[in-house]
């Protein structure tokens, strides 16, 4: 036997209940059970319990109205159909009912058992379809949600892989670049070394063989001259070797800043002393210190190297009798050192390459050098957290200034 269709009539007029009940009883074939409530609140409670298959709701319900009940029921998630009963045909009420969620509306006193049965049947079918659509819809939403989640995860994974690949690529590129630079440096090293070693070595060779020829006592002057040439050539070789060694120590990251506190003036005077044997005829280093403070906290070893490099360049690249001006000053926050000469200067076009290893300016090719000194100086200055500036004018002279933080 088919289940009874449970109907709840919500109507504040008992006469309407009786009329409706009679109409329902006259419906042939199908079995219906009808309950009735006149209270809006009770109707709402019963709707929440979900006991009924269909609700017939009167438009007027005392302080409330049927549309309000339908709206609230829909909000509660009720899927059973509501059929609104009104006193008269009215398109506006019909549309309002439809928008509130009613599945049909009937005008009281005009519908017969056939109309009611038809409305209930259609409403139930409609509600069933609606429920099915809602179910499909939420299944679809869940699937879309899951798929979106999967896609987001896949995108995240791809992005991660991409990032890792990109980082790896950058690392490889950096390593390759470093390798390339090192290779270039090595080959320039070999070229420069063989070139720079050849001159002093051939001097040593020729002077040694000449000494062998000067046998008599009268030749002693000549012998001494060649001994001096050999000494100078060996000193040259030592300088070149020292530059090469400093360079490779920097490349290997073995140069560190190890500051200590010392008197800058005493230190500078020592450097000037060290330079005496290397100066050309008539050259003089004019040293001057500005300010009362003389104590500094810097790496002595690195600073000595820097100073000797700059001072010997000042001497090397200027003529006899030319002065080399050397100044130091200790200020509140910085230590400043300058070395200035009145020598050959550096051509403007060459100045940009000044700190490139092995670079030698066009006007310096006849003067012995490796092109490593300034690069070493610059890198030592950086290790000591300092900065370096220079100005130079062709045939007028050059000036190099260094600034170190005082409390480094
Ligand atoms: P080196 O003196 O061994 O050639 P450096 O690195 O000290 O190497 O200097 C690089 C180049 O810069 C020199 O070859 C020279 O052309 C130029 N240079 C450096 N110092 C001076 C200076 N005081 N006056 C003129 N040119 C200079």
Coordinates of C-alpha atoms and ligand atoms in Angstrom, one line a residue:
X1 CA 0.0 0.0 0.0
X2 CA 1.2 3.5 -0.8
X3 CA 2.3 5.6 2.2
X4 CA -0.1 8.3 3.3
X5 CA 0.9 11.8 2.3
X6 CA 1.1 13.9 5.5
X7 CA -0.3 17.4 5.2
X8 CA -0.2 20.2 7.8
X9 CA -2.6 23.0 7.3
X10 CA -1.6 26.3 8.9
X11 CA -4.7 28.5 9.1
X12 CA -6.1 30.6 11.9
X13 CA -9.7 29.9 10.8
X14 CA -11.2 26.6 11.9
X15 CA -13.9 26.8 9.1
X16 CA -11.1 26.7 6.5
X17 CA -9.7 23.6 8.2
X18 CA -13.1 21.9 8.0
X19 CA -13.5 22.9 4.3
X20 CA -10.0 21.8 3.4
X21 CA -10.4 18.5 5.3
X22 CA -13.7 17.8 3.3
X23 CA -12.0 18.6 0.1
X24 CA -9.1 16.3 0.9
X25 CA -11.5 13.5 1.9
X26 CA -13.1 13.8 -1.5
X27 CA -9.8 13.3 -3.3
X28 CA -10.2 9.9 -5.0
X29 CA -7.5 7.2 -5.0
X30 CA -4.7 8.8 -2.9
X31 CA -4.5 8.7 0.9
X32 CA -3.8 11.8 2.8
X33 CA -3.6 12.6 6.5
X34 CA -4.3 16.2 7.5
X35 CA -3.2 18.0 10.7
X36 CA -4.1 21.5 11.5
X37 CA -2.5 24.3 13.5
X38 CA -3.7 27.8 13.9
X39 CA -0.4 29.0 15.6
X40 CA 2.5 30.4 13.6
X41 CA 5.0 29.4 16.3
X42 CA 3.7 25.9 16.5
X43 CA 3.7 25.6 12.7
X44 CA 7.4 26.7 12.7
X45 CA 8.3 24.1 15.4
X46 CA 6.5 21.4 13.4
X47 CA 8.3 22.4 10.2
X48 CA 11.6 22.1 12.0
X49 CA 10.7 18.6 13.1
X50 CA 10.1 17.7 9.4
X51 CA 7.1 15.5 10.1
X52 CA 5.1 16.6 7.1
X53 CA 5.4 16.0 3.4
X54 CA 3.5 19.1 2.4
X55 CA 2.3 22.3 4.0
X56 CA -0.9 24.3 3.2
X57 CA -0.4 27.8 4.5
X58 CA -2.9 30.5 4.9
X59 CA -1.8 34.0 3.7
X60 CA -3.1 35.7 6.9
X61 CA -1.9 34.2 10.2
X62 CA -2.8 36.8 12.8
X63 CA 0.3 38.9 13.6
X64 CA 2.3 37.0 11.0
X65 CA 1.7 35.9 7.5
X66 CA 2.1 32.8 5.4
X67 CA 5.0 34.2 3.4
X68 CA 7.0 34.8 6.6
X69 CA 6.5 31.2 7.6
X70 CA 7.7 30.0 4.2
X71 CA 10.7 32.3 4.3
X72 CA 11.7 31.1 7.8
X73 CA 11.1 27.4 6.9
X74 CA 13.3 27.7 3.7
X75 CA 16.0 29.4 5.8
X76 CA 15.9 26.4 8.2
X77 CA 16.6 24.2 5.3
X78 CA 13.1 22.7 4.9
X79 CA 12.8 21.1 1.5
X80 CA 9.1 20.0 1.8
X81 CA 6.8 22.0 -0.5
X82 CA 4.5 24.9 0.7
X83 CA 1.3 25.7 -1.0
X84 CA 0.0 29.2 -0.1
X85 CA -3.8 29.6 0.4
X86 CA -5.1 33.1 -0.3
X87 CA -8.5 34.8 -0.3
X88 CA -8.3 36.1 -3.8
X89 CA -6.4 35.9 -7.1
X90 CA -3.7 38.4 -7.0
X91 CA -0.6 38.3 -9.3
X92 CA 1.5 40.3 -6.8
X93 CA 0.9 37.9 -3.9
X94 CA 1.5 34.9 -6.3
X95 CA 4.9 36.3 -7.2
X96 CA 5.8 37.1 -3.7
X97 CA 4.9 33.6 -2.7
X98 CA 7.0 32.2 -5.5
X99 CA 10.0 34.3 -4.5
X100 CA 9.6 33.3 -0.8
X101 CA 9.8 29.7 -1.9
X102 CA 6.2 28.5 -2.2
X103 CA 5.7 25.9 -4.9
X104 CA 2.1 26.9 -5.7
X105 CA -0.8 29.0 -4.5
X106 CA -4.5 28.3 -4.5
X107 CA -7.4 30.7 -4.0
X108 CA -9.7 29.6 -1.2
X109 CA -13.2 28.6 -2.1
X110 CA -12.2 28.1 -5.8
X111 CA -10.3 24.9 -5.7
X112 CA -11.8 21.4 -5.8
X113 CA -10.4 18.0 -4.7
X114 CA -8.9 17.6 -8.2
X115 CA -7.2 21.0 -8.1
X116 CA -5.8 20.3 -4.7
X117 CA -4.6 16.8 -5.5
X118 CA -2.9 18.1 -8.6
X119 CA -1.2 21.0 -6.8
X120 CA 0.0 18.7 -4.1
X121 CA 1.3 16.1 -6.6
X122 CA 3.1 18.7 -8.7
X123 CA 4.5 20.4 -5.6
X124 CA 5.9 17.1 -4.3
X125 CA 7.4 16.2 -7.6
X126 CA 8.9 19.7 -7.9
X127 CA 10.3 19.5 -4.4
X128 CA 11.8 16.0 -5.1
X129 CA 13.4 17.4 -8.3
X130 CA 14.6 20.4 -6.4
X131 CA 16.1 18.2 -3.7
X132 CA 17.8 16.1 -6.4
X133 CA 19.2 19.1 -8.1
X134 CA 20.4 20.5 -4.8
X135 CA 22.1 17.2 -4.0
X136 CA 23.8 17.1 -7.4
X137 CA 24.7 20.7 -7.1
X138 CA 26.4 20.2 -3.7
X139 CA 28.1 17.0 -5.0
X140 CA 29.3 19.1 -8.0
X141 CA 30.5 21.8 -5.7
X142 CA 32.3 19.3 -3.5
X143 CA 34.0 17.9 -6.6
X144 CA 34.9 21.3 -8.0
X145 CA 36.3 22.2 -4.5
X146 CA 38.3 19.0 -4.4
X147 CA 39.6 19.5 -7.9
X148 CA 40.4 23.1 -7.2
X149 CA 42.3 22.0 -4.1
X150 CA 44.2 19.3 -6.2
X151 CA 45.0 22.0 -8.8
X152 CA 46.2 24.4 -6.2
X153 CA 48.5 21.7 -4.7
X154 CA 49.8 20.8 -8.2
X155 CA 50.4 24.5 -8.9
X156 CA 52.2 24.9 -5.5
X157 CA 54.4 21.8 -6.3
X158 CA 55.1 23.1 -9.8
X159 CA 56.0 26.5 -8.4
X160 CA 58.3 24.9 -5.8
X161 CA 60.0 22.7 -8.5
X162 CA 60.3 25.8 -10.6
X163 CA 61.9 27.8 -7.8
X164 CA 64.3 25.0 -7.0
X165 CA 65.2 24.7 -10.7
X166 CA 65.7 28.4 -10.9
X167 CA 67.9 28.5 -7.8
X168 CA 69.9 25.6 -9.1
X169 CA 70.3 27.3 -12.5
X170 CA 71.4 30.5 -10.8
X171 CA 73.9 28.6 -8.7
X172 CA 75.3 26.8 -11.7
X173 CA 75.5 30.1 -13.6
X174 CA 77.4 31.7 -10.7
X175 CA 79.7 28.7 -10.4
X176 CA 80.4 28.8 -14.2
X177 CA 81.0 32.5 -14.1
X178 CA 83.4 32.1 -11.2
X179 CA 85.1 29.3 -13.0
X180 CA 85.4 31.4 -16.1
X181 CA 86.8 34.3 -14.2
X182 CA 89.3 32.1 -12.4
X183 CA 90.3 30.5 -15.7
X184 CA 90.8 34.0 -17.2
X185 CA 92.7 35.0 -14.2
X186 CA 94.9 31.9 -14.3
X187 CA 95.8 32.4 -18.0
X188 CA 96.6 36.1 -17.4
X189 CA 98.6 35.0 -14.5
X190 CA 100.7 32.6 -16.6
X191 CA 101.1 35.2 -19.4
X192 CA 102.1 38.0 -17.0
X193 CA 104.3 35.7 -14.9
X194 CA 106.3 34.5 -17.9
X195 CA 106.6 38.0 -19.3
X196 CA 107.5 39.7 -16.1
X197 CA 109.9 37.0 -15.0
X198 CA 111.8 37.0 -18.3
X199 CA 113.2 40.6 -18.0
X200 CA 114.8 40.3 -14.5
X201 CA 115.9 36.7 -15.2
X202 CA 117.7 37.7 -18.4
X203 CA 119.3 40.6 -16.4
X204 CA 120.5 38.1 -13.8
X205 CA 121.8 35.8 -16.5
X206 CA 123.7 38.5 -18.5
X207 CA 125.1 40.2 -15.4
X208 CA 126.2 36.9 -14.0
X209 CA 128.0 35.9 -17.2
X210 CA 129.7 39.4 -17.4
X211 CA 130.9 39.1 -13.7
X212 CA 132.5 35.8 -14.8
X213 CA 134.4 37.6 -17.5
X214 CA 135.7 40.5 -15.2
X215 CA 138.7 38.7 -13.7
X216 CA 141.1 41.5 -12.8
X217 CA 141.0 43.8 -9.7
X218 CA 140.5 46.8 -11.9
X219 CA 137.2 45.4 -13.0
X220 CA 135.8 45.5 -9.5
X221 CA 133.6 48.6 -10.3
X222 CA 132.0 46.8 -13.2
X223 CA 131.5 43.6 -11.1
X224 CA 129.8 45.7 -8.3
X225 CA 127.5 47.3 -10.9
X226 CA 126.4 43.9 -12.1
X227 CA 126.0 42.6 -8.6
X228 CA 123.7 45.6 -7.9
X229 CA 121.7 44.9 -11.1
X230 CA 121.3 41.2 -10.0
X231 CA 120.1 42.4 -6.6
X232 CA 117.6 44.8 -8.1
X233 CA 116.4 42.1 -10.6
X234 CA 115.9 39.6 -7.7
X235 CA 114.1 42.3 -5.7
X236 CA 111.8 42.8 -8.7
X237 CA 111.1 39.1 -8.9
X238 CA 110.3 39.0 -5.2
X239 CA 107.8 41.9 -5.6
X240 CA 106.1 40.1 -8.5
X241 CA 106.0 36.8 -6.5
X242 CA 104.6 38.6 -3.4
X243 CA 101.9 40.2 -5.5
X244 CA 101.0 36.8 -7.0
X245 CA 100.9 35.3 -3.5
X246 CA 98.8 38.1 -2.1
X247 CA 96.4 37.7 -5.0
X248 CA 95.9 34.0 -4.5
X249 CA 95.5 34.4 -0.7
X250 CA 92.7 36.9 -1.5
X251 CA 91.1 34.5 -4.0
X252 CA 91.2 31.7 -1.5
X253 CA 89.4 33.9 1.1
X254 CA 92.4 33.7 3.4
X255 CA 92.7 37.5 4.0
X256 CA 91.0 38.6 7.2
X257 CA 90.7 41.9 9.0
X258 CA 92.6 41.6 12.3
X259 CA 92.6 45.1 13.8
X260 CA 94.7 46.3 16.7
X261 CA 95.2 49.7 18.3
X262 CA 98.4 51.6 17.3
X263 CA 99.8 55.0 16.7
X264 CA 99.1 56.0 13.1
X265 CA 101.8 58.7 13.0
X266 CA 104.6 56.3 14.2
X267 CA 103.3 53.7 11.8
X268 CA 103.3 56.1 8.9
X269 CA 106.8 57.3 9.7
X270 CA 108.0 53.7 9.6
X271 CA 106.4 53.2 6.2
X272 CA 108.2 56.3 5.0
X273 CA 111.5 54.9 6.3
X274 CA 110.8 51.5 4.6
X275 CA 110.4 53.4 1.3
X276 CA 113.7 55.3 1.4
X277 CA 115.7 52.7 -0.4
X278 CA 113.2 52.5 -3.2
X279 CA 112.8 56.2 -4.1
X280 CA 114.3 57.7 -7.2
X281 CA 117.0 60.3 -7.2
X282 CA 115.7 63.5 -5.5
X283 CA 112.3 62.1 -4.6
X284 CA 111.0 62.8 -1.2
X285 CA 107.9 61.6 0.7
X286 CA 106.4 64.6 2.5
X287 CA 104.4 63.2 5.4
X288 CA 101.9 65.2 7.3
X289 CA 99.3 64.3 10.0
X290 CA 96.3 66.5 10.8
X291 CA 94.6 66.6 14.2
X292 CA 95.6 65.7 17.8
X293 CA 94.4 62.2 17.7
X294 CA 96.9 59.6 16.5
X295 CA 95.6 56.3 17.9
X296 CA 93.6 54.1 15.4
X297 CA 92.2 50.6 15.5
X298 CA 93.0 49.0 12.2
X299 CA 94.7 45.9 10.7
X300 CA 98.4 46.9 10.7
X301 CA 99.6 44.3 8.3
X302 CA 97.0 45.1 5.6
X303 CA 97.4 48.8 6.1
X304 CA 101.2 48.5 5.7
X305 CA 100.7 46.6 2.4
X306 CA 98.3 49.2 1.2
X307 CA 100.6 52.1 2.0
X308 CA 103.7 50.6 0.5
X309 CA 101.8 49.8 -2.6
X310 CA 100.5 53.3 -3.0
X311 CA 103.7 55.0 -2.0
X312 CA 105.8 52.8 -4.4
X313 CA 103.4 53.6 -7.2
X314 CA 103.7 57.3 -6.4
X315 CA 107.4 56.9 -6.7
X316 CA 107.4 54.5 -9.7
X317 CA 105.0 56.6 -11.8
X318 CA 106.7 60.0 -11.2
X319 CA 110.1 61.3 -12.2
X320 CA 113.2 62.1 -10.2
X321 CA 113.0 65.1 -7.8
X322 CA 109.2 64.8 -7.7
X323 CA 107.6 64.9 -4.2
X324 CA 105.2 62.4 -2.9
X325 CA 102.6 63.9 -0.6
X326 CA 101.4 61.6 2.2
X327 CA 98.8 62.7 4.7
X328 CA 96.9 61.1 7.5
X329 CA 94.1 62.4 9.7
X330 CA 92.0 60.9 12.5
X331 CA 88.6 62.5 12.8
X332 CA 85.6 61.8 15.1
X333 CA 84.4 58.8 13.1
X334 CA 86.9 58.2 10.3
X335 CA 90.6 57.7 9.5
X336 CA 91.6 59.3 6.3
X337 CA 94.8 58.6 4.4
X338 CA 96.0 60.2 1.1
X339 CA 98.9 59.6 -1.2
X340 CA 99.5 62.1 -4.0
X341 CA 102.2 62.3 -6.6
X342 CA 103.1 64.8 -9.4
X343 CA 103.9 62.0 -11.9
X344 CA 102.7 60.7 -15.3
X345 CA 99.0 60.4 -14.3
X346 CA 96.5 58.0 -15.7
X347 CA 94.8 58.5 -19.1
X348 CA 91.1 59.1 -18.6
X349 CA 90.1 56.1 -20.8
X350 CA 92.2 53.8 -18.7
X351 CA 90.9 54.9 -15.3
X352 CA 87.8 52.6 -15.3
X353 CA 90.0 49.5 -15.6
X354 CA 92.4 50.6 -12.9
X355 CA 91.4 47.9 -10.4
X356 CA 91.1 45.1 -12.9
X357 CA 93.8 42.5 -12.2
X358 CA 96.8 42.7 -14.6
X359 CA 95.6 46.0 -16.0
X360 CA 98.3 48.5 -16.9
X361 CA 97.7 51.9 -18.4
X362 CA 98.9 52.8 -21.8
X363 CA 101.5 55.2 -20.5
X364 CA 102.9 52.7 -18.0
X365 CA 104.1 49.9 -20.3
X366 CA 107.8 50.9 -20.1
X367 CA 107.7 50.9 -16.3
X368 CA 108.0 47.6 -14.6
X369 CA 104.8 46.3 -12.9
X370 CA 102.2 43.4 -12.8
X371 CA 99.0 45.4 -12.7
X372 CA 98.1 43.6 -9.5
X373 CA 99.0 46.2 -6.9
X374 CA 95.9 48.4 -7.0
X375 CA 93.6 45.4 -7.2
X376 CA 95.2 44.0 -4.0
X377 CA 95.0 47.4 -2.4
X378 CA 91.3 47.7 -3.2
X379 CA 90.5 44.3 -1.9
X380 CA 92.4 44.9 1.3
X381 CA 90.6 48.2 1.8
X382 CA 87.3 46.3 1.4
X383 CA 88.3 43.6 3.9
X384 CA 89.0 46.5 6.3
X385 CA 85.5 48.0 5.7
X386 CA 87.1 51.1 4.1
X387 CA 86.5 52.9 0.9
X388 CA 88.9 54.1 -1.7
X389 CA 88.8 57.1 -4.2
X390 CA 91.2 58.5 -6.7
X391 CA 91.7 61.4 -9.0
X392 CA 94.3 61.5 -11.7
X393 CA 95.3 63.8 -14.6
X394 CA 97.6 62.8 -17.4
X395 CA 101.1 64.3 -16.9
X396 CA 100.0 66.1 -13.8
X397 CA 99.7 63.4 -11.2
X398 CA 97.5 61.1 -9.2
X399 CA 95.9 61.2 -5.8
X400 CA 94.5 58.1 -3.9
X401 CA 92.5 58.6 -0.8
X402 CA 91.3 55.9 1.7
X403 CA 88.7 56.3 4.4
X404 CA 88.3 53.8 7.2
X405 CA 85.7 53.8 9.9
X406 CA 87.5 54.8 13.1
X407 CA 85.9 52.2 15.4
X408 CA 85.9 49.3 13.0
Ligands
LIG1 P1 101.5 47.9 -11.4 O1 102.1 49.2 -10.8 O2 102.3 46.7 -10.9 O3 101.4 48.0 -12.9 P2 99.0 48.5 -10.1 O4 97.9 47.7 -9.9 O5 99.6 49.1 -8.9 O6 100.1 47.7 -10.9 O7 98.6 49.7 -11.0 C1 97.9 49.5 -12.2 C2 98.1 50.5 -13.2 O8 97.6 51.7 -12.8 C3 99.6 50.8 -13.5 O9 100.1 49.9 -14.4 C4 99.5 52.2 -13.9 O10 99.2 52.2 -15.3 C5 98.4 52.8 -13.2 N1 98.8 53.5 -11.9 C6 98.7 53.1 -10.7 N2 99.2 54.0 -9.8 C7 99.6 55.1 -10.5 C8 100.1 56.3 -10.3 N3 100.4 56.7 -9.0 N4 100.4 57.2 -11.3 C9 100.1 56.8 -12.5 N5 99.6 55.6 -12.9 C10 99.3 54.7 -11.9

